[in-house]
Amino acid sequence: KSDQVETHDIGVAGIVLNTLFGQSVDNSTIYYGDLVADLKETRHDIELQSTWTPNHDYRFVNTLSYRQDEVYSKTYFNGGYTEELLRASSNLSYRALDPLIVNGGVMWEHSKLTGEYVSPQLGATLKLTPQASIRTNVSKAYRTPDLYDQQAQWSYVFNGIRSIPANASGEEAEEITSYEIGYFQHVPRLGLTYDLSFYREELRKLVPSTKKY
């Protein structure tokens, strides 16, 4: 939880009030008062996870989570907004052969703000020796826009009067597809462990920010 209020005693020229606040006052007069910036944020988060291992070869991990974000601000939102995010994921790890472990999973998420997304993942790990292994993974994920991207109505608040707001235009979720190949090695006699990773990320639907605040 975060609650911030900043108050500044300033002087503003009439031309600024006319241009930014839509007032009709003398351009050359200086008007004194309080410039206020406020932001109140609250987050509630709950997560449940279960792990099931029916035998030596299989391992299931399931997760369910719910998050609620609440904001209130005259400066940034001209009021309040509540965002709700529900996530469910499942992951299966399967020992296909003694040195080979295959794992796959999927995550579903629903946002009150932006809708539904499904993110799959598939990988494999091959043990070369008890101290060395190679792995490969491919996954797809989304970066969903936040409240400021979608709902902001940013403005100045001077003596209780809001300036003409700069409204968020809304942005789509960005897609990220990741490819990875890695090598792990542990050298007990030297007390040395290292992990080398080569990866490639492809980003799609990138939307340049159109924020004016």
C-alpha positions as semicolon CSV with decimal commas, in nm:
position;residue;x (nm);y (nm);z (nm)
1;K;0,000;0,000;0,000
2;S;0,126;0,347;-0,092
3;D;-0,030;0,685;-0,019
4;Q;0,149;0,994;-0,149
5;V;0,037;1,357;-0,148
6;E;0,264;1,644;-0,247
7;T;0,161;2,007;-0,207
8;H;0,360;2,298;-0,351
9;D;0,290;2,665;-0,292
10;I;0,356;2,831;-0,628
11;G;0,271;3,130;-0,842
12;V;0,124;3,072;-1,189
13;A;0,095;3,330;-1,466
14;G;-0,251;3,393;-1,601
15;I;-0,144;3,288;-1,952
16;V;-0,058;2,942;-1,815
17;L;-0,398;2,912;-1,647
18;N;-0,568;3,012;-1,970
19;T;-0,366;2,769;-2,183
20;L;-0,350;2,463;-1,957
21;F;-0,654;2,505;-1,736
22;G;-0,901;2,658;-1,981
23;Q;-0,950;2,966;-1,764
24;S;-1,032;3,323;-1,870
25;V;-0,812;3,546;-1,658
26;D;-0,565;3,827;-1,720
27;N;-0,255;3,687;-1,895
28;S;-0,003;3,898;-1,708
29;T;-0,133;3,851;-1,353
30;I;0,040;3,602;-1,122
31;Y;-0,197;3,382;-0,925
32;Y;-0,074;3,206;-0,610
33;G;-0,199;2,882;-0,466
34;D;-0,135;2,510;-0,409
35;L;-0,027;2,266;-0,677
36;V;-0,119;1,916;-0,558
37;A;0,006;1,578;-0,682
38;D;-0,160;1,274;-0,522
39;L;-0,145;0,898;-0,572
40;K;-0,289;0,620;-0,359
41;E;-0,214;0,261;-0,456
42;T;-0,324;-0,065;-0,292
43;R;-0,241;-0,422;-0,401
44;H;-0,388;-0,750;-0,275
45;D;-0,226;-1,073;-0,394
46;I;-0,304;-1,438;-0,316
47;E;-0,147;-1,750;-0,468
48;L;-0,212;-2,122;-0,428
49;Q;0,029;-2,388;-0,551
50;S;0,014;-2,765;-0,553
51;T;0,283;-3,018;-0,641
52;W;0,197;-3,378;-0,730
53;T;0,456;-3,648;-0,791
54;P;0,275;-3,974;-0,870
55;N;0,603;-4,159;-0,934
56;H;0,972;-4,107;-1,003
57;D;0,912;-4,005;-1,367
58;Y;0,635;-3,745;-1,337
59;R;0,600;-3,417;-1,151
60;F;0,303;-3,180;-1,183
61;V;0,304;-2,823;-1,050
62;N;-0,020;-2,623;-1,065
63;T;-0,062;-2,261;-0,959
64;L;-0,363;-2,034;-0,923
65;S;-0,329;-1,666;-0,832
66;Y;-0,546;-1,357;-0,802
67;R;-0,427;-0,998;-0,784
68;Q;-0,622;-0,678;-0,731
69;D;-0,471;-0,335;-0,789
70;E;-0,655;-0,024;-0,676
71;V;-0,550;0,331;-0,755
72;Y;-0,696;0,668;-0,670
73;S;-0,553;0,996;-0,794
74;K;-0,695;1,328;-0,904
75;T;-0,361;1,400;-1,069
76;Y;-0,315;1,083;-1,275
77;F;-0,661;0,926;-1,310
78;N;-0,918;1,191;-1,214
79;G;-1,062;0,942;-0,968
80;G;-1,018;0,572;-0,895
81;Y;-0,980;0,249;-1,087
82;T;-0,958;-0,119;-0,992
83;E;-0,769;-0,376;-1,198
84;E;-0,812;-0,751;-1,143
85;L;-0,575;-1,016;-1,273
86;L;-0,642;-1,392;-1,257
87;R;-0,369;-1,641;-1,349
88;A;-0,367;-2,020;-1,374
89;S;-0,066;-2,226;-1,478
90;S;0,029;-2,592;-1,506
91;N;0,370;-2,748;-1,557
92;L;0,461;-3,111;-1,623
93;S;0,811;-3,252;-1,581
94;Y;0,863;-3,597;-1,736
95;R;1,173;-3,816;-1,715
96;A;1,153;-3,965;-2,065
97;L;1,483;-4,150;-2,026
98;D;1,718;-4,171;-1,733
99;P;1,937;-3,878;-1,849
100;L;1,658;-3,684;-2,029
101;I;1,391;-3,470;-1,861
102;V;1,122;-3,300;-2,069
103;N;0,907;-3,025;-1,925
104;G;0,616;-2,833;-2,066
105;G;0,370;-2,586;-1,932
106;V;0,107;-2,326;-2,007
107;M;-0,017;-2,017;-1,828
108;W;-0,357;-1,856;-1,878
109;E;-0,423;-1,507;-1,754
110;H;-0,729;-1,285;-1,760
111;S;-0,705;-0,912;-1,706
112;K;-1,007;-0,693;-1,646
113;L;-0,816;-0,424;-1,830
114;T;-0,687;-0,603;-2,142
115;G;-0,853;-0,946;-2,173
116;E;-0,711;-1,300;-2,197
117;Y;-0,367;-1,437;-2,289
118;V;-0,217;-1,787;-2,311
119;S;0,159;-1,839;-2,268
120;P;0,309;-2,184;-2,353
121;Q;0,654;-2,317;-2,264
122;L;0,847;-2,629;-2,369
123;G;1,194;-2,742;-2,265
124;A;1,429;-3,036;-2,219
125;T;1,737;-3,109;-2,006
126;L;1,991;-3,380;-2,090
127;K;2,237;-3,488;-1,820
128;L;2,573;-3,564;-1,980
129;T;2,735;-3,661;-1,650
130;P;2,630;-3,626;-1,284
131;Q;2,797;-3,282;-1,291
132;A;2,711;-3,158;-1,641
133;S;2,397;-3,103;-1,846
134;I;2,266;-2,918;-2,148
135;R;1,920;-2,767;-2,180
136;T;1,696;-2,606;-2,437
137;N;1,382;-2,402;-2,388
138;V;1,130;-2,215;-2,597
139;S;0,854;-2,001;-2,450
140;K;0,605;-1,732;-2,537
141;A;0,490;-1,457;-2,302
142;Y;0,310;-1,123;-2,301
143;R;0,383;-0,787;-2,146
144;T;0,044;-0,642;-2,074
145;P;-0,006;-0,266;-2,054
146;D;-0,044;-0,115;-1,709
147;L;-0,301;0,126;-1,572
148;Y;-0,099;0,426;-1,682
149;D;-0,093;0,296;-2,041
150;Q;-0,467;0,236;-2,051
151;Q;-0,651;0,462;-1,806
152;A;-0,437;0,765;-1,723
153;Q;-0,591;1,112;-1,740
154;W;-0,288;1,307;-1,626
155;S;-0,332;1,669;-1,526
156;Y;-0,216;1,943;-1,289
157;V;-0,440;2,030;-0,994
158;F;-0,402;2,395;-0,894
159;N;-0,628;2,535;-0,621
160;G;-0,867;2,245;-0,680
161;I;-0,890;2,310;-1,056
162;R;-0,768;2,039;-1,296
163;S;-0,579;2,128;-1,608
164;I;-0,687;1,997;-1,947
165;P;-0,591;1,628;-1,915
166;A;-0,351;1,428;-2,131
167;N;-0,534;1,099;-2,182
168;A;-0,373;0,760;-2,235
169;S;-0,453;0,625;-2,581
170;G;-0,433;0,257;-2,482
171;E;-0,171;0,009;-2,598
172;E;-0,177;-0,358;-2,700
173;A;0,010;-0,634;-2,520
174;E;0,360;-0,701;-2,647
175;E;0,452;-1,058;-2,750
176;I;0,787;-1,206;-2,650
177;T;0,908;-1,541;-2,789
178;S;1,228;-1,671;-2,628
179;Y;1,469;-1,944;-2,741
180;E;1,747;-2,068;-2,512
181;I;2,028;-2,323;-2,519
182;G;2,231;-2,364;-2,202
183;Y;2,518;-2,567;-2,059
184;F;2,573;-2,632;-1,688
185;Q;2,893;-2,768;-1,536
186;H;2,997;-2,833;-1,176
187;V;3,364;-2,904;-1,099
188;P;3,376;-3,029;-0,735
189;R;3,755;-3,052;-0,706
190;L;3,788;-2,683;-0,795
191;G;3,476;-2,571;-0,613
192;L;3,363;-2,421;-0,944
193;T;3,017;-2,401;-1,101
194;Y;2,934;-2,222;-1,424
195;D;2,629;-2,187;-1,645
196;L;2,655;-2,074;-2,008
197;S;2,344;-1,962;-2,189
198;F;2,275;-1,857;-2,548
199;Y;1,937;-1,708;-2,617
200;R;1,733;-1,523;-2,876
201;E;1,424;-1,314;-2,811
202;E;1,173;-1,204;-3,071
203;L;0,948;-0,913;-2,976
204;R;0,632;-0,844;-3,170
205;K;0,353;-0,588;-3,159
206;L;0,578;-0,330;-3,000
207;V;0,382;-0,011;-2,961
208;P;0,574;0,315;-2,916
209;S;0,440;0,506;-2,619
210;T;0,204;0,788;-2,711
211;K;0,201;0,926;-2,359
212;K;0,191;1,303;-2,327
213;Y;0,260;1,296;-1,953
